[in-house]
Each structure stands twice: as C-alpha cells, then as structure tokens.
Amino acid sequence: MEHVKAILFDCVGTLFRVEADHGLQLKLLHERLKAEGFNLNYQTFMEAYRKAYAKYWKIRREELKEVSNMVWVAEALRLAGLEASSRDPAIERAVKDYFQPYLEAVKPVECLPSLFEELKEQFKLGVVTNFTYAPAMREILSSIGVVNFLDVVVISQEVGWRKPHPEIFKAALKGLKVNPEEALLVGDDPHDDVAGAKKMGIKAVLV
C-alpha cells in the first residue's frame, strides 16, 4: 500500500457484528425510565418512542446530523406528556441499560488484537463510526482488544455528523495528522464508508 500512512476502520459490520435482542433492549430502557420516576406504561412509551425515533432518523439520514439516543428518548417522554430533558442523567442511565444487551452480543472478527498489533508496526490506526452513544462504543473497542492500538477514535455522536458527511472524515484525518491521500478506510457500507471516503480523497476497501 504505497503512500498509505494510516488505516481507518469502520466498526459495526467491519470489526464486529452484533445480534442483540432489540425488544429486550427496549424493555430494559422502559424499566429503567420507570425506576427513575418516568411513570408510563410500556405501550404508551413505545408509541411515543416510535414517533420520536422516526423524526430523528429522518434528520440523521437526510441531513447526516448525528443525534444521540438521549435526544429521542427525551422527546418520546415529552410526547407521552412527561417533562424530560436529554441532559437529564436519569435518561442517560436508562440509555446505558438499553445498550447492555448490545454490548453482550458483540461478536468481534477473529484475531483482531494480533492483526492490529501487526498493522501498528507500519501504520497509524483509527476508527470512524456512526454510533449514537459514544460510551458504549468505547466500551466495545476496549472489550474487543483494539483500543490501545488506536491513534484516533471518531464517533458520530461526539462529532455531530454521520458518515458519509465530510466533517466526520476530516475529524479522523486531523486526529491521525495525515492527508486524505495518505489514508485508507476499511468498511462494509458501499455508500457511507466507501463512497464517503473516496469523495474526500481517501482510498477505501469494501469488506
């Protein structure tokens, strides 16, 4: 890979796969919200949650602006007639519970730590990922054994933009201190990863 100084990896679908029970995640979210004092039944919550999620998914997909789980959970609670703020620590605690089954369902690609150790001898390494709750992603990167090899971790929730928006790739390049033509991105999405990277002048490989 002549002239390549850094390799960026997508996360979900590239470094690991997840087969989580989304229904269980939503039940845990609701249970924790009730325990935190947001008193509403599951059906009412789910009706409001679906509306809030659909609203913000449209923004995320069409405008490529990232929105954290806390934002649409708070909106769901407001739609259900309760006072709620996305900055409320109680809502983040509920979101943390929501992600627990997800964390437990992560299945990393085989031999990741040894692969990253070998690559680290020649390249700067980083990840650039669309993910709505950064603490969960950072926990995953630690659990799959790659975090200590990374020079930069760029997560859409923290940057505010989703791939394929140029700003998230710019943040990764800035963190690695390389020019676009000196970087290679490895990802599993032809649009968000490959096309987004190539538009920035970054080489890309689809896996």
XYZ file of N, CA and C in Angstrom, residues 12 18 26 32 45 53 81 87 105 110 139 147 164 174 185:
45
model
N -19.113 -1.233 13.356
C -20.202 -2.213 13.272
C -20.255 -2.802 11.862
N -23.143 -7.673 15.571
C -23.985 -7.697 16.766
C -25.313 -8.360 16.434
N -35.362 -2.481 24.472
C -36.427 -1.501 24.696
C -37.126 -1.728 26.031
N -35.989 0.995 33.222
C -35.110 1.935 33.929
C -35.743 3.323 34.005
N -45.345 4.296 26.075
C -43.963 4.685 25.815
C -43.541 4.292 24.406
N -38.316 8.400 17.355
C -37.225 7.768 16.611
C -37.344 8.072 15.117
N -46.362 13.092 27.424
C -46.933 14.012 28.403
C -46.094 14.247 29.639
N -30.562 16.117 28.658
C -29.389 16.294 29.521
C -29.586 15.696 30.907
N -23.763 -8.832 23.136
C -23.977 -9.570 21.887
C -22.905 -9.301 20.833
N -12.270 -12.537 14.210
C -11.223 -13.331 14.863
C -9.857 -12.651 14.764
N -16.579 1.333 25.094
C -16.522 0.099 25.881
C -16.309 -1.110 24.975
N -8.417 -1.039 21.460
C -8.369 0.377 21.816
C -6.944 0.886 22.024
N -21.888 9.555 5.396
C -20.690 9.961 4.660
C -20.397 11.465 4.673
N -7.622 14.662 10.790
C -6.967 15.604 11.704
C -6.367 14.873 12.893
N -9.451 3.653 4.150
C -10.578 3.285 5.008
C -11.060 1.884 4.663
